[in-house]
Amino acid sequence: MMRRDDCLKALARHVTDADIVLPVYSTAFDWIDIRPHPLNYLSHGAMGLASSHGLGLALGRPDKRIIVLDGDGSLLMNLGTLVTISEVAPPNLYHFVFENGTYEANGGHPIPGRTNVDFAGFARSAGYPTVHEFSDLKIFEQQIGAVLAEPGPVFVDLKIVASGPQERDYGRLHGPQVRKAFREALTAG
Amino acid sequence: MQVSASVEGAALLGGSVIREIKASGIDYVVSVPDITTSEGLLRPLAQESKPRLIRVCKEDEGVGICAGLAYTGKRALLLIQQTGMLDSINAIRGVAVEYGLPICMMVGLLEKEPGVPPRQSKRYGVRIVEPILDAMGIPYHEIEADADLGKIRPAIDDAYAGSHPVVLLMGRRPA
């Protein structure tokens, strides 16, 4: 099992200034400290929708890599997205799920079926052409660059441990200044 | 229940609605099938290359997809049933209303009686739609007959110009 912040640091080394990254909840708060950037798309409006926003961005900006950093509880709220993304098959979409088995931002309660759910299996069954699972940080660090070079849609299940307490200022995700900065950065390039 | 004599027997041609959708610059139609618009709109739209049809599993997915597209400058229309709109209220609340994004929805009113204003329908699920949209502050327009076609393009243009959602309520099956 890995730590979320270690995975994010490894990922950040391979994310370019042109990439759009959509992190959710606890992952978002870690990510914006590790890699602050105006092309972080942080305002998703409702739990579970990050990958759907990502699909819209992938369709509208095929010149950019779209990297969704989903949560397991979030993905369970929108499992149909796996089917939709598989059918549309955007080659520039990379869908990560950080699997810690809990609703970490909502009290740390377990997700339903935490010992049984197979997120990579969901993605394969939905039709994702490329699916990876990582539970060892060293292997993830070695392979993440190659994963992000594969044609999408790519699904990556990261097995992580639950994190400790976290300061969560939701204005950093949902504030109007966040969306304004994103819009301006996207328009600029 | 009041039946409007002017629209009771009026026609609504699907081809004319599609013409207005195209004239509005819609690049993508994002849809969960709806029986009111199935034959007159969705089936012919599925034969077209533009706007491109994206089939989704659930309507709130469509809200997110349309939002992502909006940031990229692409126009989208979410073609759904009012049951799906009701199911997606939280997504519409957060994404469309609170973020002020141009989420344009064309919503079939399941089992609404032709010529009857939605608020006067015998169907509870139809009667509640406009009051809910009022409560959310979302503008809407009733599309019931060809005479209403002229509402479509200005409604969509206004949504994008002002960055706000809009709902086009389809009150009868387009022929």
Coordinates of C-alpha atoms in Angstrom, one line a residue:
Chain A
M1 CA 0.0 0.0 0.0
M2 CA 1.1 3.5 -0.8
R3 CA 0.6 7.0 0.7
R4 CA -1.4 9.4 -1.4
D5 CA 1.1 12.3 -1.1
D6 CA 3.9 10.0 -2.2
C7 CA 1.9 9.0 -5.3
L8 CA 1.0 12.6 -6.1
K9 CA 4.7 13.7 -5.8
A10 CA 5.7 11.0 -8.2
L11 CA 2.9 12.0 -10.6
A12 CA 3.7 15.7 -10.4
R13 CA 7.2 15.0 -11.8
H14 CA 5.5 13.9 -15.0
V15 CA 2.8 16.5 -15.4
T16 CA 3.6 19.3 -17.7
D17 CA 2.4 22.9 -17.8
A18 CA 0.1 22.0 -20.7
D19 CA -1.8 19.3 -18.8
I20 CA -5.1 19.8 -17.1
V21 CA -5.5 18.0 -13.7
L22 CA -8.8 17.3 -12.0
P23 CA -8.3 16.2 -8.4
V24 CA -11.1 15.6 -5.9
Y25 CA -11.6 16.2 -2.2
S26 CA -8.7 15.0 0.0
T27 CA -6.6 14.4 -3.1
A28 CA -7.3 17.9 -4.3
F29 CA -6.1 19.5 -1.1
D30 CA -2.8 17.5 -1.2
W31 CA -2.4 18.1 -4.9
I32 CA -2.8 21.9 -4.9
D33 CA 0.0 22.1 -2.2
I34 CA 2.2 19.7 -4.2
R35 CA 1.6 21.2 -7.6
P36 CA -0.2 24.6 -7.6
H37 CA -1.1 25.5 -11.1
P38 CA -4.0 27.5 -12.8
L39 CA -4.8 24.4 -15.0
N40 CA -5.8 22.5 -11.9
Y41 CA -9.6 22.1 -12.5
L42 CA -10.9 22.0 -8.9
S43 CA -14.6 23.0 -9.0
H44 CA -16.7 19.9 -9.8
G45 CA -19.9 21.1 -8.3
A46 CA -21.1 17.7 -7.1
M47 CA -19.4 14.5 -5.8
G48 CA -18.6 12.0 -8.4
L49 CA -18.5 14.3 -11.5
A50 CA -14.8 14.9 -11.9
S51 CA -14.4 12.3 -14.6
S52 CA -17.4 13.7 -16.5
H53 CA -16.0 17.2 -16.4
G54 CA -12.8 15.6 -17.6
L55 CA -14.5 13.9 -20.5
G56 CA -15.9 17.3 -21.6
L57 CA -12.5 18.9 -21.4
A58 CA -10.9 16.0 -23.3
L59 CA -13.4 16.4 -26.1
G60 CA -13.1 20.1 -26.3
R61 CA -9.3 20.2 -26.0
P62 CA -7.9 17.1 -27.7
D63 CA -4.5 18.8 -27.8
K64 CA -4.2 18.5 -24.0
R65 CA -3.8 15.6 -21.6
I66 CA -6.6 15.5 -19.1
I67 CA -5.7 13.8 -15.8
V68 CA -8.5 12.9 -13.4
L69 CA -7.5 12.1 -9.8
D70 CA -10.7 10.5 -8.6
G71 CA -11.6 9.1 -5.2
D72 CA -13.1 5.6 -4.7
G73 CA -16.2 6.9 -2.9
S74 CA -16.6 9.5 -5.7
L75 CA -16.3 7.0 -8.4
L76 CA -18.9 4.8 -6.8
M77 CA -21.3 7.7 -7.1
N78 CA -20.8 7.8 -10.9
L79 CA -19.9 4.3 -12.1
G80 CA -21.7 4.9 -15.4
T81 CA -18.9 7.3 -16.3
L82 CA -16.6 4.4 -16.9
V83 CA -19.0 3.1 -19.6
T84 CA -19.5 6.5 -21.1
I85 CA -15.7 7.3 -21.2
S86 CA -15.0 3.9 -22.7
E87 CA -17.5 4.4 -25.5
V88 CA -16.3 7.9 -26.3
A89 CA -12.7 6.7 -26.0
P90 CA -10.8 10.0 -25.7
P91 CA -7.2 9.3 -26.4
N92 CA -6.1 12.2 -24.1
L93 CA -7.9 11.1 -20.9
Y94 CA -6.1 9.5 -17.9
H95 CA -8.4 8.4 -15.1
F96 CA -6.7 7.7 -11.7
V97 CA -8.7 6.4 -8.7
F98 CA -7.1 6.8 -5.2
E99 CA -8.5 3.7 -3.4
N100 CA -8.3 4.0 0.3
G101 CA -11.6 2.4 1.1
T102 CA -13.1 5.3 2.9
Y103 CA -15.0 8.5 2.5
E104 CA -12.1 10.4 3.9
A105 CA -13.4 13.9 3.5
N106 CA -16.7 12.9 5.1
G107 CA -15.6 11.4 8.4
G108 CA -13.6 8.4 7.3
H109 CA -16.5 6.0 7.0
P110 CA -15.9 2.9 4.9
I111 CA -17.1 2.8 1.4
P112 CA -19.7 0.0 0.7
G113 CA -18.0 -3.2 -0.3
R114 CA -14.5 -2.0 0.5
T115 CA -13.2 -5.5 0.8
N116 CA -14.8 -6.7 -2.4
V117 CA -14.9 -3.9 -4.9
D118 CA -12.6 -4.3 -7.8
F119 CA -12.2 -0.9 -9.4
A120 CA -9.8 -2.1 -12.1
G121 CA -12.2 -4.8 -12.9
F122 CA -15.0 -2.3 -13.2
A123 CA -12.9 -0.3 -15.7
R124 CA -12.0 -3.4 -17.7
S125 CA -15.6 -4.5 -17.8
A126 CA -16.7 -1.1 -18.9
G127 CA -14.3 -1.3 -21.8
Y128 CA -11.3 0.8 -20.9
P129 CA -8.6 -0.5 -23.3
T130 CA -5.8 0.1 -20.8
V131 CA -6.0 -0.5 -17.0
H132 CA -3.3 -0.5 -14.4
E133 CA -3.1 -1.3 -10.7
F134 CA -0.4 -0.2 -8.4
S135 CA 0.2 -0.9 -4.7
D136 CA 4.0 -0.5 -4.6
L137 CA 5.4 3.1 -4.7
K138 CA 8.7 2.1 -6.3
I139 CA 6.9 0.4 -9.2
F140 CA 4.5 3.2 -9.6
E141 CA 7.4 5.7 -9.7
Q142 CA 9.1 3.6 -12.3
Q143 CA 6.1 3.2 -14.6
I144 CA 4.1 6.4 -14.3
G145 CA 5.9 8.2 -17.0
A146 CA 5.2 5.3 -19.5
V147 CA 1.6 5.2 -18.3
L148 CA 1.1 8.8 -19.2
A149 CA 2.6 8.2 -22.6
E150 CA 0.0 5.6 -23.5
P151 CA -3.0 6.4 -25.6
G152 CA -6.1 6.9 -23.6
P153 CA -8.4 6.4 -22.1
V154 CA -6.3 4.9 -19.4
F155 CA -7.5 3.8 -16.0
V156 CA -5.2 3.6 -13.0
D157 CA -6.1 2.1 -9.6
L158 CA -3.8 3.3 -6.9
K159 CA -4.0 1.3 -3.6
I160 CA -3.3 3.7 -0.8
V161 CA -3.7 3.9 2.9
A162 CA -6.1 6.4 4.5
S163 CA -4.5 9.7 5.4
G164 CA -4.6 11.6 8.7
P165 CA -6.4 14.8 9.5
Q166 CA -6.2 17.5 6.8
E167 CA -7.0 21.2 6.7
R168 CA -9.8 21.7 4.2
D169 CA -10.6 25.2 3.1
Y170 CA -13.1 24.5 0.4
G171 CA -12.8 28.0 -0.9
R172 CA -9.6 26.8 -2.4
L173 CA -11.5 24.4 -4.6
H174 CA -14.9 26.1 -5.2
G175 CA -14.0 29.8 -5.0
P176 CA -14.8 31.9 -8.1
Q177 CA -11.2 33.0 -8.3
V178 CA -10.2 29.3 -8.9
R179 CA -12.5 29.0 -11.9
K180 CA -11.5 32.4 -13.2
A181 CA -7.8 31.5 -13.1
F182 CA -8.5 28.2 -14.8
R183 CA -10.6 29.8 -17.6
E184 CA -7.9 32.4 -18.2
A185 CA -5.1 29.8 -18.3
L186 CA -7.0 27.6 -20.6
T187 CA -7.9 30.4 -23.0
A188 CA -4.2 31.5 -23.0
G189 CA -3.0 28.1 -24.1
Chain B
M1 CA -57.1 22.2 -16.3
Q2 CA -56.9 24.9 -19.0
V3 CA -56.2 23.8 -22.5
S4 CA -54.8 26.4 -24.8
A5 CA -56.8 26.4 -28.1
S6 CA -53.9 27.9 -30.0
V7 CA -51.5 25.0 -29.3
E8 CA -53.8 22.1 -28.6
G9 CA -53.7 20.8 -32.2
A10 CA -50.5 22.6 -33.2
A11 CA -47.6 20.7 -34.6
L12 CA -44.0 20.7 -33.5
L13 CA -41.7 19.4 -36.2
G14 CA -38.5 17.7 -35.1
G15 CA -36.6 18.8 -38.2
S16 CA -37.4 22.4 -37.3
V17 CA -36.1 21.9 -33.8
I18 CA -32.9 20.3 -35.0
R19 CA -32.5 23.2 -37.4
E20 CA -32.6 25.6 -34.5
I21 CA -30.2 23.5 -32.5
K22 CA -27.7 23.6 -35.3
A23 CA -28.3 27.3 -35.8
S24 CA -27.5 27.8 -32.2
G25 CA -23.9 26.5 -32.8
I26 CA -24.4 23.4 -30.7
D27 CA -21.3 21.2 -31.2
Y28 CA -22.4 18.3 -28.9
V29 CA -25.7 16.8 -27.9
V30 CA -25.4 14.9 -24.6
S31 CA -28.3 12.6 -24.0
V32 CA -30.1 10.0 -22.0
P33 CA -33.1 8.9 -24.1
D34 CA -36.5 10.4 -23.4
I35 CA -39.7 9.1 -24.9
T36 CA -41.1 12.6 -25.7
T37 CA -38.1 13.5 -27.9
S38 CA -37.0 10.0 -28.9
E39 CA -38.3 9.7 -32.4
G40 CA -38.5 13.4 -33.4
L41 CA -35.1 14.6 -32.1
L42 CA -32.8 11.9 -30.7
R43 CA -33.1 9.4 -33.5
P44 CA -32.5 11.8 -36.3
L45 CA -29.7 13.6 -34.3
A46 CA -28.0 10.2 -33.9
Q47 CA -27.7 10.0 -37.7
E48 CA -25.8 13.3 -37.9
S49 CA -22.1 13.8 -37.5
K50 CA -22.6 17.3 -36.2
P51 CA -23.7 18.0 -33.6
R52 CA -21.9 14.9 -32.2
L53 CA -24.1 12.8 -30.0
I54 CA -22.6 11.6 -26.7
R55 CA -24.7 9.0 -25.0
V56 CA -24.4 9.0 -21.2
C57 CA -25.6 6.6 -18.6
K58 CA -27.1 9.2 -16.2
E59 CA -28.1 12.8 -16.6
D60 CA -25.8 14.3 -14.0
E61 CA -22.8 12.9 -16.0
G62 CA -24.1 15.1 -18.8
V63 CA -24.0 18.2 -16.6
G64 CA -20.3 17.6 -15.9
I65 CA -19.5 16.9 -19.6
C66 CA -21.3 20.1 -20.7
A67 CA -19.4 22.1 -18.1
G68 CA -16.1 20.8 -19.3
L69 CA -17.0 21.5 -22.9
A70 CA -18.1 25.0 -21.9
Y71 CA -14.7 25.9 -20.6
T72 CA -13.2 24.9 -23.9
G73 CA -15.6 27.1 -25.9
K74 CA -17.7 24.3 -27.3
R75 CA -21.4 24.5 -27.1
A76 CA -23.5 21.5 -25.8
L77 CA -27.1 20.7 -25.3
L78 CA -28.2 18.2 -22.7
L79 CA -31.2 16.3 -24.1
I80 CA -33.0 14.5 -21.3
Q81 CA -36.4 13.8 -19.6
Q82 CA -37.7 15.8 -16.7
T83 CA -37.3 12.8 -14.5
G84 CA -33.5 12.9 -15.2
M85 CA -33.4 16.6 -14.6
L86 CA -35.0 16.0 -11.2
D87 CA -32.5 13.3 -10.5
S88 CA -29.7 15.7 -11.3
I89 CA -30.8 18.7 -9.2
N90 CA -27.7 18.7 -7.1
A91 CA -25.4 18.7 -10.1
I92 CA -27.4 21.4 -11.7
R93 CA -27.4 23.4 -8.4
G94 CA -23.6 23.2 -8.0
V95 CA -22.3 23.2 -11.6
A96 CA -24.8 25.3 -13.5
V97 CA -26.3 27.7 -10.9
E98 CA -23.6 28.2 -8.2
Y99 CA -20.7 28.2 -10.7
G100 CA -22.7 30.1 -13.3
L101 CA -22.1 27.9 -16.3
P102 CA -24.1 27.8 -19.5
I103 CA -25.6 24.3 -19.1
C104 CA -28.4 24.2 -21.7
M105 CA -31.0 21.6 -21.2
M106 CA -33.7 20.4 -23.6
V107 CA -36.1 18.5 -21.3
G108 CA -39.0 16.3 -22.5
L109 CA -42.0 16.5 -20.2
L110 CA -43.1 12.9 -19.8
E111 CA -46.8 12.4 -20.3
K112 CA -47.6 16.1 -20.3
E113 CA -50.9 16.7 -22.1
P114 CA -50.4 18.6 -25.4
G115 CA -51.7 22.1 -25.2
V116 CA -51.9 22.1 -21.4
P117 CA -49.5 24.4 -19.5
P118 CA -47.0 22.4 -17.4
R119 CA -48.2 23.9 -14.2
Q120 CA -51.8 22.7 -15.0
S121 CA -50.9 19.2 -15.9
K122 CA -52.6 16.3 -14.2
R123 CA -49.2 14.8 -13.7
Y124 CA -47.5 15.7 -10.5
G125 CA -44.1 15.1 -12.0
V126 CA -44.9 17.7 -14.7
R127 CA -46.6 20.2 -12.5
I128 CA -43.6 20.6 -10.1
V129 CA -41.0 21.3 -12.8
E130 CA -41.5 25.0 -13.4
P131 CA -41.8 25.8 -9.7
I132 CA -38.6 24.0 -9.0
L133 CA -36.8 25.9 -11.8
D134 CA -38.2 29.1 -10.3
A135 CA -36.9 28.2 -6.9
M136 CA -33.5 27.5 -8.4
G137 CA -33.5 30.8 -10.4
I138 CA -33.1 28.9 -13.7
P139 CA -34.7 30.5 -16.8
Y140 CA -36.9 28.2 -18.9
H141 CA -39.0 28.3 -22.0
E142 CA -41.9 26.2 -23.1
I143 CA -41.5 24.6 -26.6
E144 CA -44.9 23.3 -27.5
A145 CA -45.5 24.2 -31.2
D146 CA -43.6 25.5 -34.2
A147 CA -44.5 29.0 -33.1
D148 CA -42.1 28.5 -30.1
L149 CA -39.1 27.6 -32.3
G150 CA -37.9 31.2 -32.3
K151 CA -37.3 30.9 -28.5
I152 CA -34.5 28.3 -28.9
R153 CA -31.6 30.1 -30.4
P154 CA -32.0 33.3 -28.3
A155 CA -32.3 31.2 -25.2
I156 CA -29.0 29.3 -25.9
D157 CA -27.2 32.4 -27.1
D158 CA -28.3 34.2 -23.9
A159 CA -27.1 31.3 -21.7
Y160 CA -23.6 31.4 -23.2
A161 CA -23.5 35.2 -23.3
G162 CA -24.5 35.5 -19.6
S163 CA -22.9 32.2 -18.5
H164 CA -26.0 30.8 -16.9
P165 CA -28.1 27.6 -17.3
V166 CA -31.4 27.5 -19.3
V167 CA -34.0 24.9 -19.7
L168 CA -36.2 24.3 -22.9
L169 CA -39.2 22.4 -21.8
M170 CA -40.5 20.1 -24.6
G171 CA -44.3 19.9 -24.1
R172 CA -45.2 17.5 -26.9
R173 CA -43.6 14.9 -29.1
P174 CA -41.9 16.5 -32.1
A175 CA -43.2 14.9 -35.3

